[in-house]
Coordinates of C-alpha atoms (C1' of nucleotides) in Angstrom, one line a residue:
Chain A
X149 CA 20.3 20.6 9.5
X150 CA 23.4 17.9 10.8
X151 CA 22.4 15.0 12.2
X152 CA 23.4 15.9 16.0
X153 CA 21.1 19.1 15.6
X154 CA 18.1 17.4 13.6
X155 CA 17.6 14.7 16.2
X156 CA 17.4 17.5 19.4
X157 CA 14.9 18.8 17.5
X158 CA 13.2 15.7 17.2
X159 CA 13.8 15.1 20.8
X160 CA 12.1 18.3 21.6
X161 CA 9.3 17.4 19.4
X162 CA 8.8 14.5 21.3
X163 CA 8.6 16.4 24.7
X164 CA 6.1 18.4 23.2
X165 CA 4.0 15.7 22.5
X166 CA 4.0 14.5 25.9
X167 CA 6.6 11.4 24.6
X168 CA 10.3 10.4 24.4
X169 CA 12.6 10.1 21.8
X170 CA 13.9 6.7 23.4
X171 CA 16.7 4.6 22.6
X172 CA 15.0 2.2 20.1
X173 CA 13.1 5.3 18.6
X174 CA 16.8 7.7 17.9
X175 CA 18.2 4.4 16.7
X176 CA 15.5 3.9 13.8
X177 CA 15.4 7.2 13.2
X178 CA 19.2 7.5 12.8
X179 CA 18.9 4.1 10.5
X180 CA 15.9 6.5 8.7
X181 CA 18.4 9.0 7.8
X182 CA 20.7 7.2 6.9
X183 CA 19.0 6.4 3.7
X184 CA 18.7 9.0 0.9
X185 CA 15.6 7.9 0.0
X186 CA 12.4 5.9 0.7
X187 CA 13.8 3.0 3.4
X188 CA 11.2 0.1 3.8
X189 CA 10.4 -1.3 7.2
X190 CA 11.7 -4.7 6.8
X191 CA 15.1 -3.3 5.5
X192 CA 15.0 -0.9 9.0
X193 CA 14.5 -4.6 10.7
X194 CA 17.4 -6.0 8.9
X195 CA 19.7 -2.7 10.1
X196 CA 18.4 -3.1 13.6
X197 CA 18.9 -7.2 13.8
X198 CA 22.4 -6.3 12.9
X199 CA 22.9 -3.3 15.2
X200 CA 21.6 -5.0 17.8
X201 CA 20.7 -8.6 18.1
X202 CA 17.6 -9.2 17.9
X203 CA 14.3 -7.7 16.6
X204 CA 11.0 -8.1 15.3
X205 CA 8.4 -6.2 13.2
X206 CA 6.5 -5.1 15.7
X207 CA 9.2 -3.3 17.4
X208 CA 9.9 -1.1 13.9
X209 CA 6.6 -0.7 12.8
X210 CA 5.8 0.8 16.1
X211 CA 8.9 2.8 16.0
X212 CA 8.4 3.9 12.8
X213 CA 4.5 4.6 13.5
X214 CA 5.8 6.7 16.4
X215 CA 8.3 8.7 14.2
X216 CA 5.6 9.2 11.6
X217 CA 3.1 10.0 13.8
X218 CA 4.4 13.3 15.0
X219 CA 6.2 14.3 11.8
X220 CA 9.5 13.3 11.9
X221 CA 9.1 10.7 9.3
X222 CA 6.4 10.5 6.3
X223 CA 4.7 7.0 5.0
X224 CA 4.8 6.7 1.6
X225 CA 2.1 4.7 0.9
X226 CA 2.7 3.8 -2.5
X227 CA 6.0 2.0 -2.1
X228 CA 5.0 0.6 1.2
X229 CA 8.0 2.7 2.8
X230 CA 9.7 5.6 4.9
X231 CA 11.2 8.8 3.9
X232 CA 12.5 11.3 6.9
X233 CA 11.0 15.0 7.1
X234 CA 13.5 18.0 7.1
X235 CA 10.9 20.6 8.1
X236 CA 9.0 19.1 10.8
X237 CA 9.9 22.4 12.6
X238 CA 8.4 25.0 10.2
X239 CA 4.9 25.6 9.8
X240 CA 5.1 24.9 5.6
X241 CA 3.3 22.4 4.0
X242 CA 5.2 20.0 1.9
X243 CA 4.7 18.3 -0.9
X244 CA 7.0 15.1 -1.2
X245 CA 7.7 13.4 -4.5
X246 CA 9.1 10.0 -4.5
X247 CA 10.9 8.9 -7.5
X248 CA 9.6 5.3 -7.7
X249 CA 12.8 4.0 -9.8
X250 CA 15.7 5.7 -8.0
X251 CA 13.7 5.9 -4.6
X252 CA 14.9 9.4 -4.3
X253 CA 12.9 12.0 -2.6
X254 CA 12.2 15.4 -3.0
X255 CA 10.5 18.0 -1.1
X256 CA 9.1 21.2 -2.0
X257 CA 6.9 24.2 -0.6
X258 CA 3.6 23.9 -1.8
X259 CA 1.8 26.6 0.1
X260 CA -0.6 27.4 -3.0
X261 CA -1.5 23.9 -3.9
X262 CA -2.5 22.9 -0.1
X263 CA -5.0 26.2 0.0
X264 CA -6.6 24.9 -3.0
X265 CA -6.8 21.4 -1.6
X266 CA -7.9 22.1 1.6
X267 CA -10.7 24.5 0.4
X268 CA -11.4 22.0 -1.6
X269 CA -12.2 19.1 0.7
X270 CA -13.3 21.5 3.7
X271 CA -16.1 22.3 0.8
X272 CA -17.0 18.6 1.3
X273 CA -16.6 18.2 5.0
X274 CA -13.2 16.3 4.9
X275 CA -10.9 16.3 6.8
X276 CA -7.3 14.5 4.9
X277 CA -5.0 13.0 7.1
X278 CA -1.7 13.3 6.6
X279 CA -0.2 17.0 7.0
X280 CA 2.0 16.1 4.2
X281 CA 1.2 15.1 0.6
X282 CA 3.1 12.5 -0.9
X283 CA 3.5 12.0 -4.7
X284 CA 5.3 9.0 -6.4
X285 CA 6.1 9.3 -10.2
X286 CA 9.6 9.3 -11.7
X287 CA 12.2 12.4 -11.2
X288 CA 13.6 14.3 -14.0
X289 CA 16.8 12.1 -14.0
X290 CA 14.7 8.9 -14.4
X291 CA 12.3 9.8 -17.2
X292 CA 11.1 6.8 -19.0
Chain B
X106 CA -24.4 6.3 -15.0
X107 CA -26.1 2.6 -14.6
X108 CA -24.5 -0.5 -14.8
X109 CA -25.6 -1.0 -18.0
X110 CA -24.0 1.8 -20.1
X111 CA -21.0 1.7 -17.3
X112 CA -19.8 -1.7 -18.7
X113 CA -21.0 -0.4 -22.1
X114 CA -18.0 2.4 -21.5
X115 CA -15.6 0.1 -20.1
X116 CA -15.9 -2.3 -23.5
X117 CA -15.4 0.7 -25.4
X118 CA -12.1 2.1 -23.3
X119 CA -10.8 -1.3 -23.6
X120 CA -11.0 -1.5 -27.5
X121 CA -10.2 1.9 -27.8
X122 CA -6.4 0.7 -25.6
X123 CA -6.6 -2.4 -28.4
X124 CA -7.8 -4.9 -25.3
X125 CA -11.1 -6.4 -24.5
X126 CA -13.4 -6.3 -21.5
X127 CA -12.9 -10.3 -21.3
X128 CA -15.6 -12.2 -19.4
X129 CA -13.3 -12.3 -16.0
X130 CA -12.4 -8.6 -16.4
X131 CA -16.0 -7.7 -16.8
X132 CA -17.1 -10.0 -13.7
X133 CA -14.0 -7.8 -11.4
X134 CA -15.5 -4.7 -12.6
X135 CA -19.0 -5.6 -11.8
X136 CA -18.0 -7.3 -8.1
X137 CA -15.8 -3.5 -7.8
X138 CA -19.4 -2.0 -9.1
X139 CA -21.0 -3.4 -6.6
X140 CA -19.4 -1.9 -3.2
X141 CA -20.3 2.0 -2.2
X142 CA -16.5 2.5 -1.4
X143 CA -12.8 0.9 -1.8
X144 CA -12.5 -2.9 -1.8
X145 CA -9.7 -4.9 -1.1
X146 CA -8.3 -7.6 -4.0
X147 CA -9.0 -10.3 -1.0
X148 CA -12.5 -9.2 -1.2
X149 CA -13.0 -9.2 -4.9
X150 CA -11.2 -12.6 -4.9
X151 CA -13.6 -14.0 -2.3
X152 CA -16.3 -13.1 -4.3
X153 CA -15.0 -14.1 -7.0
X154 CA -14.2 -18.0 -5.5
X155 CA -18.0 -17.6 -4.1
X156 CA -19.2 -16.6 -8.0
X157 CA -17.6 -19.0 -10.0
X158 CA -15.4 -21.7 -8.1
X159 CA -11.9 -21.3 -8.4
X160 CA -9.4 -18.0 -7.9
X161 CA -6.1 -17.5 -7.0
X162 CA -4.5 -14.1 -6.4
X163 CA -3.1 -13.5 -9.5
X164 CA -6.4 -14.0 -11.2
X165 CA -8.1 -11.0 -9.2
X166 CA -4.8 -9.1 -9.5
X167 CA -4.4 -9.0 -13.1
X168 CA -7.8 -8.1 -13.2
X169 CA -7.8 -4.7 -11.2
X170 CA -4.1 -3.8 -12.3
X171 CA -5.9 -3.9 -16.0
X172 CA -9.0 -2.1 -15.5
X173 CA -6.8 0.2 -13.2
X174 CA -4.2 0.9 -15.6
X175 CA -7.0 2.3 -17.8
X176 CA -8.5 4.2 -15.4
X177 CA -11.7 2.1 -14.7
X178 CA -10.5 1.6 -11.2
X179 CA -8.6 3.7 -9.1
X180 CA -5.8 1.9 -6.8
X181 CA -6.3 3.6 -3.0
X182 CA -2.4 3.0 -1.8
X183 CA -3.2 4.2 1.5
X184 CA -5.9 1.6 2.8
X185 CA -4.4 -1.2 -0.1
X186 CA -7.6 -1.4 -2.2
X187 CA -9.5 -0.4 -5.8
X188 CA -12.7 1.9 -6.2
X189 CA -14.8 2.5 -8.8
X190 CA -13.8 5.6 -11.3
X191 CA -17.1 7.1 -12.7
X192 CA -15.1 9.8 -14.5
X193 CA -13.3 7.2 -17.0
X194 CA -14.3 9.6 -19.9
X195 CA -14.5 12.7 -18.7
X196 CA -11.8 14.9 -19.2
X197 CA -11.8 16.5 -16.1
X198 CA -9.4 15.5 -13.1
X199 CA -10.9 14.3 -10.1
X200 CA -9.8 13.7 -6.5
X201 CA -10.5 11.6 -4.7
X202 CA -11.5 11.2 -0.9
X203 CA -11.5 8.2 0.6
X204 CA -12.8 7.8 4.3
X205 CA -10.9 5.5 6.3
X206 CA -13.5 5.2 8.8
X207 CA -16.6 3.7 6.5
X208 CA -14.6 3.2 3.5
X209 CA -16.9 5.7 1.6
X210 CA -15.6 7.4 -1.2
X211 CA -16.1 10.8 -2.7
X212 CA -15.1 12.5 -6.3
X213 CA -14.6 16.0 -7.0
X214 CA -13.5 18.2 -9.0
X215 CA -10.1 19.7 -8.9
X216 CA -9.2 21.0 -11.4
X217 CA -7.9 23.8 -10.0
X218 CA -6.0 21.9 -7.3
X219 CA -4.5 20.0 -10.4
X220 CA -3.4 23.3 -12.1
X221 CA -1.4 24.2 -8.8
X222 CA 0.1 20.9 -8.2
X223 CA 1.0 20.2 -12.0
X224 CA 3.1 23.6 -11.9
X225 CA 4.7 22.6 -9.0
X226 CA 5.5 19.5 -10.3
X227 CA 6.6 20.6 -13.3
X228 CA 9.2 22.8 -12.3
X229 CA 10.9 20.3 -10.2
X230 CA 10.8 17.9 -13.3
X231 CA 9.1 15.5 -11.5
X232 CA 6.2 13.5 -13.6
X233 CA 3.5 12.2 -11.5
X234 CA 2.3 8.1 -12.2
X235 CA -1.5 8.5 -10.7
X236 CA -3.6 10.5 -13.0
X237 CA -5.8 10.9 -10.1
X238 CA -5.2 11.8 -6.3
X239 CA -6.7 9.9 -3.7
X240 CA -6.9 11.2 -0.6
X241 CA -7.4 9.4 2.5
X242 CA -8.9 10.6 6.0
X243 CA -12.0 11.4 7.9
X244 CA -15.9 12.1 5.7
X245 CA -18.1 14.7 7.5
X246 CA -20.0 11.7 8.7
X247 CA -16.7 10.5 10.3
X248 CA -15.2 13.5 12.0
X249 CA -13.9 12.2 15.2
Chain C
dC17 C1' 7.9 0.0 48.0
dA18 C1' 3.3 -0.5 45.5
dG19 C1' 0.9 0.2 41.7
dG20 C1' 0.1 2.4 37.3
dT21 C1' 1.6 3.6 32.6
dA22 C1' 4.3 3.6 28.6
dA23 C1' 7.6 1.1 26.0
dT24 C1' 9.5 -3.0 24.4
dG25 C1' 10.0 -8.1 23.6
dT26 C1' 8.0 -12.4 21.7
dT27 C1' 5.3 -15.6 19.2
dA28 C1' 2.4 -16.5 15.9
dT29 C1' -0.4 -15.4 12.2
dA30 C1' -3.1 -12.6 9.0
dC31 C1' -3.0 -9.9 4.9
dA32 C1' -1.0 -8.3 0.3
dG33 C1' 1.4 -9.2 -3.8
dT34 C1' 4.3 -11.6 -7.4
dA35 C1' 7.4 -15.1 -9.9
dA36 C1' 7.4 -18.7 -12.8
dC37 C1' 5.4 -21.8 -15.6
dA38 C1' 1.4 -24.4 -17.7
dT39 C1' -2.7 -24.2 -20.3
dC40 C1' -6.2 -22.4 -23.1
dC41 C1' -8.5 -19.8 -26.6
dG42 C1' -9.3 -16.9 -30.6
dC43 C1' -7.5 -15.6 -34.9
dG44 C1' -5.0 -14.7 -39.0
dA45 C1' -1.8 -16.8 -42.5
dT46 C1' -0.7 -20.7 -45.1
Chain D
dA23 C1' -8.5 -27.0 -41.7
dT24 C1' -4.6 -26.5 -39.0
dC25 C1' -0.6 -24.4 -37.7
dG26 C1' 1.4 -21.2 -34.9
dC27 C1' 1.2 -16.9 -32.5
dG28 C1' 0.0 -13.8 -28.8
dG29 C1' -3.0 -12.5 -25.2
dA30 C1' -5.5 -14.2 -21.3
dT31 C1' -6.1 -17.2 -17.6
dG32 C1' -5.0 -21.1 -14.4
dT33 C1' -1.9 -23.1 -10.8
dT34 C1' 1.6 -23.6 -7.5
dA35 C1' 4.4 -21.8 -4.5
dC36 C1' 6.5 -18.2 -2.5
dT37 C1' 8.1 -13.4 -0.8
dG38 C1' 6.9 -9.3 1.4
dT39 C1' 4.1 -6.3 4.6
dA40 C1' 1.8 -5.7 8.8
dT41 C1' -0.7 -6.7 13.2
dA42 C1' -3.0 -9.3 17.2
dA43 C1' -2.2 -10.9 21.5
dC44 C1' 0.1 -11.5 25.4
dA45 C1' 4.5 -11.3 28.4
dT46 C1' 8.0 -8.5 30.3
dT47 C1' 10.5 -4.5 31.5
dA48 C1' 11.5 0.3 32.9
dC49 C1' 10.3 4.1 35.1
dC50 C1' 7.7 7.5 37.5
dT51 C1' 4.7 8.9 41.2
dG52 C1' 2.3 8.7 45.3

DNA sequence: CAGGTAATGTTATACAGTAACATCCGCGAT
DNA sequence: ATCGCGGATGTTACTGTATAACATTACCTG
């Protein structure tokens, strides 16, 4: 998916959800993509400050809490950082791995392994937050 | 597992590693011990200024990041904070629920979840860091 | 146009984590 | 015993991450 087509369909998601995919929202998400990897939030601040002026945290971290809130971007909470989401459209499940040395990201189906996690934890009453499951280790090009 | 024969383990998992529960170390893991749930460093280092005097953040951090790295503790990335591991010698993988409501904490078996996800894993290459999986969202006593 | 709602701007601050260097302490070798 | 080594801890200062609280703007709708 180009970039013209992948942010329609994140303006579409947005109208679905009753939102906008506003200015300040494409721009962080374009700034997002831009990255091959995991992108932190104060390095989206620094891209924005020089796109544009002026900016503060709150106006990426409540961009980038948007973005993540409806799928179009995943936290990944172990490097304290942002990777986009290429599927946000199918139904799938995916399970991200994060490369914490190269930052690179990976995403694979992982139909099987969600069934068994979510049988697991419905077993226990809980419900797991994020829709997507995010692993950090190191990739197969940055074995130790 | 009681306190008692919990720190018992702890000495011997250090020695076995060549370390040593040191006095400091031992005083983290009870303060950790001590809360149902996850607890942030801050916490533990308040306690800690409260138990003995003096702390500074590195104090409390090399703590947990050396009883974590052994598996005593588990790092929560998702709500920045430690729990207690009571699985430390069992073989068996656990996951981990954490409740981001109450901060309670549940471990379960997952063995099979692990299978599934290991495979996965495997066949991208990709080596995971956490040899558990926490997972963060809402306990049964938390559904919204 | 009035008034409400969502989004953004602004300031200040809270919370989390680490670098760098000093000091201490236990222990084995001389 | 003491020298010297290495692991652990203390101390200072700082960088990075995130949010509270309030002001302002933009836009839609009646």
């Amino acid at each position: 998916m180009d970039t013209q087509h992948y942010l329609q369909a994140a303006e579409r998601l947005c109208a679905a959800n009753g939102g906008k995919l506003t200015e300040l929202r494409r721009q962080v998400l374009e700034l997002v993509l831009g990255y091959p990897g995991v992108v932190k939030a104060y390095q989206v601040l620094a891209d924005l400050q020089r796109d544009r002026g002026a900016a503060a945290p709150p106006t990426v971290y409540r961009a980038l809490d948007y973005l993540a809130q409806y799928g179009m971007l995943h936290r990944v909470d172990a490097l304290n950082g942002y990777i986009v989401c290429h599927h946000f459209e199918c139904s799938h499940q995916a399970l991200i791995l994060a490369c914490e040395q190269c930052g690179g990201v990976e995403e694979l189906d992982a139909d099987a392994t969600f069934q068994s996690l979510s049988q697991t934890t419905a077993r226990a009453g809980f419900v797991p937050r994020a829709q997507s499951l995010v692993l950090t280790g190191s990739c197969k090009h940055c074995q130790p």
